[in-house]
XYZ file of C-alpha atoms in Angstrom:
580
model
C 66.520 -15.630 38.343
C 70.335 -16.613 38.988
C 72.902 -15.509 36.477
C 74.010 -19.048 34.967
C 69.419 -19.205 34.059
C 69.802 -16.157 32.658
C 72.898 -17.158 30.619
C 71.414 -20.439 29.582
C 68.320 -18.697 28.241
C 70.106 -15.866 26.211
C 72.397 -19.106 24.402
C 69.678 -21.049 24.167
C 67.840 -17.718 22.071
C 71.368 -17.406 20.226
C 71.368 -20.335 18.874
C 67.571 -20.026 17.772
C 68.023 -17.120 16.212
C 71.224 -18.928 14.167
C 69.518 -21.492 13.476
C 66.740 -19.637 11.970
C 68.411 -17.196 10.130
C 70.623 -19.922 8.150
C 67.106 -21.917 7.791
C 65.982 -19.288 4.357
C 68.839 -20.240 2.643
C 68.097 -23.822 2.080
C 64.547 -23.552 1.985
C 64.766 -21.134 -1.345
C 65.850 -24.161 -2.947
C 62.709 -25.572 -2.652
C 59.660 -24.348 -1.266
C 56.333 -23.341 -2.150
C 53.634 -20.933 -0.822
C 49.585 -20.865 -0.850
C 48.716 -17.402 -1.638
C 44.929 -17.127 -1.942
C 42.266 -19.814 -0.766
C 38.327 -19.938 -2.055
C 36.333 -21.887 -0.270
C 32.682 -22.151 -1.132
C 30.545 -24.534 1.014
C 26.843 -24.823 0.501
C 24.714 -26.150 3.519
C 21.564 -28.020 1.798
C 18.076 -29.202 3.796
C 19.541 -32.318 4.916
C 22.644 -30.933 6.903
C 25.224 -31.668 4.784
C 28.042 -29.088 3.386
C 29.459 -29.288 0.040
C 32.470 -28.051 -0.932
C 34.077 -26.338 -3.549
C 37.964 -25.138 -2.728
C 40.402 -23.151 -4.663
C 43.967 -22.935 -3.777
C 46.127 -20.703 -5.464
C 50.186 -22.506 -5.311
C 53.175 -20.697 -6.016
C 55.907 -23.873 -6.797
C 59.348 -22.770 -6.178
C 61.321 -26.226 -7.084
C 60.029 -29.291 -8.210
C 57.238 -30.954 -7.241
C 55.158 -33.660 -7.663
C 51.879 -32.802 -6.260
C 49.881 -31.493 -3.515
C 48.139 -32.209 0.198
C 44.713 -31.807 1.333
C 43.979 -33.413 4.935
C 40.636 -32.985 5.885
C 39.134 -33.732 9.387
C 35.898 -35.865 9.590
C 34.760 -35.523 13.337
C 31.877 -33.465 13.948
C 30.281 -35.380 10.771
C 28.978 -38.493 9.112
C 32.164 -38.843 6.759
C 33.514 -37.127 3.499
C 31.974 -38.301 0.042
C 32.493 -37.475 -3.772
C 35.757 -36.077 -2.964
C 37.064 -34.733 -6.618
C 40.798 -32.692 -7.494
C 41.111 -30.619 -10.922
C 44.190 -28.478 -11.915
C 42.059 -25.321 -13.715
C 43.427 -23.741 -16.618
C 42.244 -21.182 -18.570
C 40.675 -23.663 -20.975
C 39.355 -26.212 -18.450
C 39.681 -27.932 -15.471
C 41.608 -30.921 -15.424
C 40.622 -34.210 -13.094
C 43.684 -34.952 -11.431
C 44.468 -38.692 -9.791
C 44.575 -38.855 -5.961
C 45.263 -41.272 -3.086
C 43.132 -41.072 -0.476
C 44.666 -42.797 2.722
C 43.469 -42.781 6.349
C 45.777 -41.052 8.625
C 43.741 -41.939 11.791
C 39.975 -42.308 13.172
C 38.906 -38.807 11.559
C 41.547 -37.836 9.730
C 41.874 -38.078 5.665
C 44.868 -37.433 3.491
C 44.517 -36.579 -0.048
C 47.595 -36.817 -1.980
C 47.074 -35.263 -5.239
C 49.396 -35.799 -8.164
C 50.194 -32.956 -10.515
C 53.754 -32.608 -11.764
C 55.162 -28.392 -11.254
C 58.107 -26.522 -11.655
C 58.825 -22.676 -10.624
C 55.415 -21.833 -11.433
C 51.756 -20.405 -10.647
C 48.964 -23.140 -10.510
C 45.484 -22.961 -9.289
C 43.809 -26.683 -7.619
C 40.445 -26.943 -7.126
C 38.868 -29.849 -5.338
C 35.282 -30.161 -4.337
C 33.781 -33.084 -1.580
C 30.627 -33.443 0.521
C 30.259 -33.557 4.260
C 27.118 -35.635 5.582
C 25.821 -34.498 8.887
C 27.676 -31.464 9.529
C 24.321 -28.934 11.353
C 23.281 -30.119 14.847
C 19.577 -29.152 15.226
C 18.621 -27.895 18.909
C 14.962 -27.121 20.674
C 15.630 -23.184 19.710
C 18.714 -23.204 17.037
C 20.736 -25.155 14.597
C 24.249 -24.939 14.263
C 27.016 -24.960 11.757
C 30.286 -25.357 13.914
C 33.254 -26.591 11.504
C 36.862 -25.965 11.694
C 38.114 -25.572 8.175
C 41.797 -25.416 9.054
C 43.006 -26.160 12.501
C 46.257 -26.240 14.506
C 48.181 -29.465 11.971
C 47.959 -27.545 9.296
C 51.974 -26.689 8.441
C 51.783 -23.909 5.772
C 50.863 -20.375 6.163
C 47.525 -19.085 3.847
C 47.912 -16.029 2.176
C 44.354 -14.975 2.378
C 41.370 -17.515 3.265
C 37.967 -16.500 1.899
C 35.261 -18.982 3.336
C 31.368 -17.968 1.456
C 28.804 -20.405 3.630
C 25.460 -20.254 1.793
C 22.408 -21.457 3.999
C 19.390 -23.382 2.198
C 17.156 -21.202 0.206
C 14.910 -18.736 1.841
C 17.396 -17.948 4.418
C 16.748 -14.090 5.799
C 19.728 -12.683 7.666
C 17.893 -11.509 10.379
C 17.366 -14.881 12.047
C 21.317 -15.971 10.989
C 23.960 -15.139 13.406
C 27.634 -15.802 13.119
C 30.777 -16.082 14.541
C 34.583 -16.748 14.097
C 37.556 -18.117 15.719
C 40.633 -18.343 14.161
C 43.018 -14.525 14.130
C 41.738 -11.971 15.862
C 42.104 -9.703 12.108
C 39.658 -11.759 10.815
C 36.157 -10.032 9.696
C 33.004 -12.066 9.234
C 29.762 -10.562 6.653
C 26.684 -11.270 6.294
C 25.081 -10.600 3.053
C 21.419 -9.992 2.663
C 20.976 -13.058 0.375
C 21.854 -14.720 3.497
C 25.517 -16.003 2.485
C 27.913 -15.792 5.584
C 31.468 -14.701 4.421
C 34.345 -15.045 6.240
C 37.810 -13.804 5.406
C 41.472 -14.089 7.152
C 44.270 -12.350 5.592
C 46.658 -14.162 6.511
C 46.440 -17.269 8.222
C 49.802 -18.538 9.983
C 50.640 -21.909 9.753
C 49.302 -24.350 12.768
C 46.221 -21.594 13.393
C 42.677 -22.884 13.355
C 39.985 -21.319 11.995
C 36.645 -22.378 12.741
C 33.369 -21.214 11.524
C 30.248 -20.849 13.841
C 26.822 -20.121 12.596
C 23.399 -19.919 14.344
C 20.124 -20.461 12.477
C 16.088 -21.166 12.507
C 16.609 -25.106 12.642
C 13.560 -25.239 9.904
C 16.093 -24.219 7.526
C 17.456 -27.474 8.010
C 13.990 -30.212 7.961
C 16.157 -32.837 7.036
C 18.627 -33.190 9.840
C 18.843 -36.552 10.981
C 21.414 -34.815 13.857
C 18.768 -33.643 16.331
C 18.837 -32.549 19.805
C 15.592 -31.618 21.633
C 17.861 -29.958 24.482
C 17.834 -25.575 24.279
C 21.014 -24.288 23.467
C 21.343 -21.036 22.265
C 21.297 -18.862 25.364
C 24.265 -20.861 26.214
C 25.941 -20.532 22.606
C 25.631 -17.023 22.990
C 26.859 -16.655 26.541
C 29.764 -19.136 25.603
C 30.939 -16.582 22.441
C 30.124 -13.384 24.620
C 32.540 -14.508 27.409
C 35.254 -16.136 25.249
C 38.739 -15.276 25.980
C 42.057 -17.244 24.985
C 43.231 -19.918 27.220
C 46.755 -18.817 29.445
C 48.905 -21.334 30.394
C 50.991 -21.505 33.766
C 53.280 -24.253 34.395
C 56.435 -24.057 37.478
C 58.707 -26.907 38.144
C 57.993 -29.019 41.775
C 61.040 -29.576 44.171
C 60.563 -32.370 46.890
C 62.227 -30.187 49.860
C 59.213 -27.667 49.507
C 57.057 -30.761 50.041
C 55.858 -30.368 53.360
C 55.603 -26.928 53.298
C 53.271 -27.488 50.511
C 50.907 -30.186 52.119
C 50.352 -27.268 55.076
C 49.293 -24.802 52.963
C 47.085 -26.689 50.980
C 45.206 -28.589 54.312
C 45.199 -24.596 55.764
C 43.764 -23.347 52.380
C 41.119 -26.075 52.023
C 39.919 -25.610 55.928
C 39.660 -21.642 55.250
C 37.693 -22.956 52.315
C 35.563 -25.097 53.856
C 34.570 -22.622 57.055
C 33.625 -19.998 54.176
C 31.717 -22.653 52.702
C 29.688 -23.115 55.806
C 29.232 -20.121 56.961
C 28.696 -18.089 53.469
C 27.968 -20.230 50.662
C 25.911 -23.522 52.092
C 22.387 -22.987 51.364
C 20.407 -21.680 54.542
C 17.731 -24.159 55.895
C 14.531 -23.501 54.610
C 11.262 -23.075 56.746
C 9.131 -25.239 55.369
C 9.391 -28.573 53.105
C 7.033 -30.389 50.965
C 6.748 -32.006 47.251
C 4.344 -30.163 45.615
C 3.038 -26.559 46.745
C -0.747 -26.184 45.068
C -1.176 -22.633 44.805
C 0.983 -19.582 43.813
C 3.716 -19.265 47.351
C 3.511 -15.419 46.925
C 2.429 -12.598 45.264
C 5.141 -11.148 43.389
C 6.157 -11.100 39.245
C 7.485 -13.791 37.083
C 10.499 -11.694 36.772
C 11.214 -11.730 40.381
C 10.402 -15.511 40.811
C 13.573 -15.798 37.904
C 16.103 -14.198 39.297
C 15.123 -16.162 43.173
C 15.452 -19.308 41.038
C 18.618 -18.469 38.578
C 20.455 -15.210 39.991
C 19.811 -13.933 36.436
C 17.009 -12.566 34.057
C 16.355 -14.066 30.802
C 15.078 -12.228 27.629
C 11.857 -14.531 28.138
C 11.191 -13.468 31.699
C 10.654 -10.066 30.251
C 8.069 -11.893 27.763
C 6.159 -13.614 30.878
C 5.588 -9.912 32.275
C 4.764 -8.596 29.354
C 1.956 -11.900 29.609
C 1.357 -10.892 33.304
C 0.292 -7.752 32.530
C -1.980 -8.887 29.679
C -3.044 -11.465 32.466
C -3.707 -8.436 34.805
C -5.890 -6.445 31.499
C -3.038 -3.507 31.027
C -2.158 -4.864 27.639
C -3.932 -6.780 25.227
C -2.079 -8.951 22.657
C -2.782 -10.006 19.781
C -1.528 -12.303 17.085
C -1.214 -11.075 12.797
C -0.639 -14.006 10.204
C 0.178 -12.443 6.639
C 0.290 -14.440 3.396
C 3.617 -15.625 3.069
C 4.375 -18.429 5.735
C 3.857 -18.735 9.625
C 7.700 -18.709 10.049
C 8.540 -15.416 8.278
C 5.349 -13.852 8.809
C 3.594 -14.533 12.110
C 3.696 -11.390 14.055
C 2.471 -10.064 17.522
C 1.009 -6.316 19.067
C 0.484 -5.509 22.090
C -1.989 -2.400 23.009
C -1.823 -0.107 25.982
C -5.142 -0.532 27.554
C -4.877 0.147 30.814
C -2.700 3.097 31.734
C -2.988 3.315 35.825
C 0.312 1.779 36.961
C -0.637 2.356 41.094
C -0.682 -1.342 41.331
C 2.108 -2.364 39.590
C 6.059 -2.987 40.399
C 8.284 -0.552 39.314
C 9.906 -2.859 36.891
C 6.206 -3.776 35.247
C 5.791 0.370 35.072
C 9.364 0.790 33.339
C 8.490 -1.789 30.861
C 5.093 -0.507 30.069
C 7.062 3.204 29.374
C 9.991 1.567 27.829
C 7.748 -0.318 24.903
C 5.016 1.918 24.591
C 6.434 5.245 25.693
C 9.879 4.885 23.561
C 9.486 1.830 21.281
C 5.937 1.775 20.072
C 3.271 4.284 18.994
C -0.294 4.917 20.587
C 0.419 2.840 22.718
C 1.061 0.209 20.426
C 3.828 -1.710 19.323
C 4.944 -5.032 17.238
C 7.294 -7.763 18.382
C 8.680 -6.900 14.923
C 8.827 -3.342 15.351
C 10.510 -4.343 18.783
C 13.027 -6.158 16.609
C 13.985 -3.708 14.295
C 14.398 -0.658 16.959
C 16.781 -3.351 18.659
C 19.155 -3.658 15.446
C 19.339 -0.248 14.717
C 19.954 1.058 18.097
C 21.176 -1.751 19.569
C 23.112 0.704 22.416
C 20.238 2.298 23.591
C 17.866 -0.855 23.476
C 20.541 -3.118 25.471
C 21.079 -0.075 27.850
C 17.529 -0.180 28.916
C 17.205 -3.803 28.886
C 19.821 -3.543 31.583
C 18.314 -0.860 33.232
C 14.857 -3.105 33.474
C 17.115 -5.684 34.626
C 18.590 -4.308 37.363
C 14.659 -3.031 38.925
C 13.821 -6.311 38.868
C 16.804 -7.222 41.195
C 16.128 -4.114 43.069
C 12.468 -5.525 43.840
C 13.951 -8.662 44.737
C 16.177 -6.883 47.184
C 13.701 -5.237 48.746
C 11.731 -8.763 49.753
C 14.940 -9.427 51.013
C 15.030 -12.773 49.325
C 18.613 -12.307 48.395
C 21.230 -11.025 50.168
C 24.816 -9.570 48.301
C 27.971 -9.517 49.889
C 30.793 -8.521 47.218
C 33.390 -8.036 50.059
C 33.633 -11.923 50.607
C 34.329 -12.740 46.940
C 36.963 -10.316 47.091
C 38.454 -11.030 50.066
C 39.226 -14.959 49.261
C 40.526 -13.765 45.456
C 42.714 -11.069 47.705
C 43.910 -14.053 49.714
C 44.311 -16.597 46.912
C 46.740 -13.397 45.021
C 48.564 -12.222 48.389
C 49.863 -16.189 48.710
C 50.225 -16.791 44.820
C 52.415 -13.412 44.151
C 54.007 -13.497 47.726
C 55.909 -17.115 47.010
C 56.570 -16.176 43.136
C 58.429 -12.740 44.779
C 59.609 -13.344 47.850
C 60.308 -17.133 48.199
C 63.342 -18.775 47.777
C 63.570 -20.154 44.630
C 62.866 -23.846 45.175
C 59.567 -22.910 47.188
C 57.899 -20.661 44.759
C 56.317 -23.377 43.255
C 53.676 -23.788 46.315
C 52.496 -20.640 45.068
C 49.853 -22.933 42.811
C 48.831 -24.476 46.292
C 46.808 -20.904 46.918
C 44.588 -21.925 43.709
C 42.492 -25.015 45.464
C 41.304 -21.862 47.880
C 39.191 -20.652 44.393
C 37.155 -23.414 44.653
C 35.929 -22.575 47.357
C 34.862 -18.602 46.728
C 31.145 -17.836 47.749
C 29.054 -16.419 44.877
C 28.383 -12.793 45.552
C 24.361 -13.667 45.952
C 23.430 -16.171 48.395
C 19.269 -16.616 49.321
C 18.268 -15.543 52.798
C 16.187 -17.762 54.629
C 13.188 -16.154 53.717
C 14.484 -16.461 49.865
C 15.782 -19.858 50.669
C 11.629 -20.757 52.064
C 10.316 -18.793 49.098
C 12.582 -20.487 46.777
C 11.732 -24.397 47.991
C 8.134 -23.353 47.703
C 7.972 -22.067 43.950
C 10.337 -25.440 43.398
C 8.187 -27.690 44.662
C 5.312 -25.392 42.253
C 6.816 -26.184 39.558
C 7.110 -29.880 40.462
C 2.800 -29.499 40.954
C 2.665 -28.112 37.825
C 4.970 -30.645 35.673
C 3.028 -33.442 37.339
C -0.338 -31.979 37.316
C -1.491 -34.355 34.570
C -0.473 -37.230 37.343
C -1.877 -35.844 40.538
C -4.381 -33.960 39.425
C -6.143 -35.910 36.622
C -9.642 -35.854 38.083
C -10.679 -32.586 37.653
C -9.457 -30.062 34.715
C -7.557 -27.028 35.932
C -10.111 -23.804 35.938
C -9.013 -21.145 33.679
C -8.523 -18.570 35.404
C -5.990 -21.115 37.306
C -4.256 -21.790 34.108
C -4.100 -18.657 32.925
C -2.114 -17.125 36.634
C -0.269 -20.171 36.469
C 1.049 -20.088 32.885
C 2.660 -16.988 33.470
C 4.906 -18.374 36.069
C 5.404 -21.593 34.172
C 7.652 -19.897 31.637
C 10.590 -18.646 34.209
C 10.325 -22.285 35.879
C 10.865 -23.779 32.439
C 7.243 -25.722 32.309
C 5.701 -23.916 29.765
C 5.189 -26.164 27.617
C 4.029 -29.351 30.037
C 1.416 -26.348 30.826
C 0.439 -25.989 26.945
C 0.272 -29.834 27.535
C -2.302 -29.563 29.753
C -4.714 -27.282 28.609
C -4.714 -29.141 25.252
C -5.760 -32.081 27.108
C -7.840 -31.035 30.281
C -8.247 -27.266 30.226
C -11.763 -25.819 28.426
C -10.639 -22.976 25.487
C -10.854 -19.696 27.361
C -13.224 -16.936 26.246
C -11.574 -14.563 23.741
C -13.315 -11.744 25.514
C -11.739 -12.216 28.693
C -8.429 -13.391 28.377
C -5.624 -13.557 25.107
C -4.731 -16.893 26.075
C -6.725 -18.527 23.211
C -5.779 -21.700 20.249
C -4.326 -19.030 18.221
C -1.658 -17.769 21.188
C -0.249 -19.499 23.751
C 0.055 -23.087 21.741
C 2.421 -20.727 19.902
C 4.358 -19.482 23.102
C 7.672 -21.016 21.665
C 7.206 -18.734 18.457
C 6.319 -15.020 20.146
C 9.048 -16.488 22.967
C 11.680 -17.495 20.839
C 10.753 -14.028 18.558
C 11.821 -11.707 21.802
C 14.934 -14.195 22.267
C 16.247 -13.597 18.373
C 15.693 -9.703 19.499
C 17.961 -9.825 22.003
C 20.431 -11.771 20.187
C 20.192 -9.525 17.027
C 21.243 -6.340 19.310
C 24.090 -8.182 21.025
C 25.033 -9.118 17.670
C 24.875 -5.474 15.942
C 25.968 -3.836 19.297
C 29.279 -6.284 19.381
C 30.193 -6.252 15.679
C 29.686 -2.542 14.766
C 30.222 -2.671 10.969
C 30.993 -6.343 10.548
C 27.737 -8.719 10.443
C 29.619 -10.931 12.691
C 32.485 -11.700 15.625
C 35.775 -12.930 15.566
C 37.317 -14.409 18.457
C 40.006 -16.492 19.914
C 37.952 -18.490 21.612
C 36.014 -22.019 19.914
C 37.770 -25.640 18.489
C 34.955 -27.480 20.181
C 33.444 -27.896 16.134
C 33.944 -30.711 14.215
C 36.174 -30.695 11.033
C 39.679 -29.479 10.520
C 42.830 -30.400 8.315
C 45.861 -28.626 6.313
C 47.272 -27.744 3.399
C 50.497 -29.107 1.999
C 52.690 -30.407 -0.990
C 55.443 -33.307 -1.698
């Protein structure tokens, strides 16, 4: 950087620091801090939140009231919105304008006369429509300050109390806001979040994750599956980094090369590493199972990744292939809370199984069960209270599964390529930021386009490539079966190989579909997959999904019953304190 930058920046911080250092003076005069904020909000069946807010004001100066400005997006609207001054005798309704600062965005100007002293303001209001109900979750996601709020909060302590009934266990929450704050939650359910303090112009935003029958009243509903992605999108948050250069015209040219070079490196490693390889064979509907290998494998061909319910659909295989038998266990006090599932060891020769099937059978009945028995709810609890150990072996099964799909060479994985184009991409970007001339470092952004273009570290073979066209066009058969195939009802034995493969390619329920409409009830004797099971696939499903979730959650939070982060501001809601 040339001397007379260097000199313009340390005046330019000179005068700042001036500036700010004469600014204390005059503010003393008259100023005013919140020290403590109390914010109770109370989610109800319907999805609305109401709130109940204390502010604590110290008034230095006179004033003649204070601010509220709440945010309405993400919502139906604010209603019943009430202000009190509380004294130690009462509280006392204050008069307030309300005025509507622009499409979501309410002022509150509150009237209440103070002078060098302590006051506390309460105000309480209702939020309609505030939960968004998915397929799997529902989902409080509410800013209560955000970035216009102008005054600093000495300490901010949110309580969010879910409808009655609510067990902790199925609630899972997060924060975003400070990185010092802490998020609880209590075994009555209530979800308490505290910042200590909150600067001025800092959101913080409140995320919570919950059975959506908490909630039967929703009219915001969504019948799209979101929570694996919620809980990715938290998992992988990290705060956003800005980059910015100035452009000069003379470096034009030079610019316009290197981005026409970059994007035809980009598009040769396109085609020769990243295009999909031509399959072998082509059709719309494959009829029969393409190969004989395990749900889990026919995941990770399909999605490079392996869910928590592709483990279920092996753990169904194996029932399938009369190693386990499975059973469902209704107690007294409601199917939600109380619906449980065993499985039982019955067949212990593992000669004919995958690896990954024979590390699953010792992982739950060797380590996690009992006689070779064990309870999704047992499952569940082993998970939360060593969440370490249970997450390190659920990697472990992972990663044979990927092992067995390496061996059928479906897949092949070439790191160095990857590397090699984000090597490129920083040689260019670093090399112009050092060793240009000033008024060409700029084209160092021109390496970025060359990103785009990066092959994923997995790419099918064409074997993989045939295999995986085949099991697509399966799972078209099987989500138009009722079309194409409405002659004759699909034989049981059919449905019951099939179904286990239907829940990795997502058709699990069009299969359920079926069998309620065309498929004879099986024999209890010879197979689980009876009225009283797989109808209820969603519930022992979603069961092994809140297991995972609740040892991510007690494995990322140690002591804390939830996560603070950086990350979020894609809730609704939002708003400031203030006074005039």
């Amino acid at each position: 950087m040339p001397m007379t930058k260097v000199s313009k920046v340390v005046g330019l911080l000179f005068s700042l620091f001036l500036l700010l250092a004469a600014q204390p003076a005059y503010a003393e005069e008259h100023s005013f801090e919140i020290s403590e904020v109390d914010i109770d909000a109370r989610i109800d069946g319907d999805g609305n939140m109401h709130v109940a807010e204390v502010d604590k004001y110290r008034f230095d100066g006179a004033f003649n009231g204070i601010i509220v400005d709440l945010n309405t997006s993400g919502s139906d609207g604010i209603d019943h919105f009430q202000a009190f001054e509380v004294t130690e005798e009462q509280n006392i309704p204050l008069r307030f304008e309300e005025a509507s600062v622009d499409d979501n965005k309410v002022q509150y100007k509150i009237y209440a006369q103070s002078a060098d002293e302590t006051k506390l303001f309460r105000f309480t209001y209702s939020i309609k429509n505030v939960v968004q109900v998915y397929a799997d979750t529902a989902e409080l996601y509410w800013k209560f300050f955000d970035q216009t709020n102008p005054s600093k909060l000495g300490s901010v302590n949110i309580d969010v109390e879910l409808p009655d009934g609510a067990d902790p266990e199925e609630i899972t929450a997060f924060g975003h806001g400070p990185l010092h704050g802490a998020v609880k939650i209590d075994n009555n359910g209530v979800v308490r979040y505290q910042v200590s303090p909150l600067p001025a112009e800092k959101m913080l935003e409140v995320r919570i994750l919950f059975p959506g029958s908490y909630v039967p009243g929703s009219a915001k509903i969504d019948a799209a599956s979101k929570l694996d992605q919620i809980l990715e999108e938290e998992r992988n948050w990290s705060a956003d980094t800005d980059s910015a250069d100035g452009a000069d015209d003379a470096s034009v040219y030079g610019a316009l090369a290197l981005l026409i070079a970059n994007l035809a490196a980009g598009t040769i490693l396109y085609i020769k590493f990243g295009k999909p390889l031509r399959p072998d064979w082509k059709g719309k509907y494959y009829r029969e199972l393409p190969a004989d290998v395990t749900p889990a494998v026919v995941s990770y061909l399909m999605k490079y990744r392996i869910k928590p319910r592709d483990l279920m659909a092996t753990m169904a295989d194996l029932v399938r292939k009369k190693h386990v038998d499975m059973k469902m266990i209704k107690g007294g006090g409601g199917w939600r809370d109380k619906t449980d599932y065993t499985f039982r060891l019955i067949n212990k020769r593992t000669d004919e199984l995958q690896p990954h099937e024979t590390m699953l059978i010792d992982w739950f009945f060797g380590e996690l069960g009992s006689s070779g028995q064990v309870s999704l709810s047992s499952i569940r609890r082993q998970a939360k209270t060593g969440a370490a150990a249970f997450l390190k072996r659920w990697s472990q099964w992972q990663a044979e599964v990927v092992k067995a799909v390496d061996q059928l060479d479906y897949i092949s994985f070439r790191k160095w390529i990857p590397r090699f184009v984000i090597l490129a991409v920083v040689v260019q970007f670093f090399g112009f930021w050092f060793l240009a001339p000033e008024d060409w470092r700029w084209l160092m952004f021109c390496s970025i386009p060359l990103l785009f273009f990066k092959p994923k570290r997995k790419r099918r073979t064409k074997l993989g490539q045939t295999e995986f066209t085949k099991w697509k066009a399966f799972k078209r058969f099987l989500h138009d079966y009722s079309q194409i195939a409405s002659r004759e009802p699909m034989a049981v034995h059919l449905w019951e190989h099939y179904f286990v493969y239907a829940i990795p390619l997502g058709e699990a329920k069009k299969m359920i579909a079926i069998t309620r409409l065309n498929v004879p009830n099986a024999d209890h004797d010879h197979t689980y997959f009876d009225n009283s099971i797989f109808y209820h696939y969603d519930h022992w499903a979603g069961s092994f999904d809140r297991t995972m979730a609740t040892a991510h959650k007690s494995a990322n939070s140690g002591d804390s019953d939830g996560s603070f982060s950086s990350g979020g501001g894609g809730g609704g809601g939002g708003g400031g304190r203030g006074a005039f």
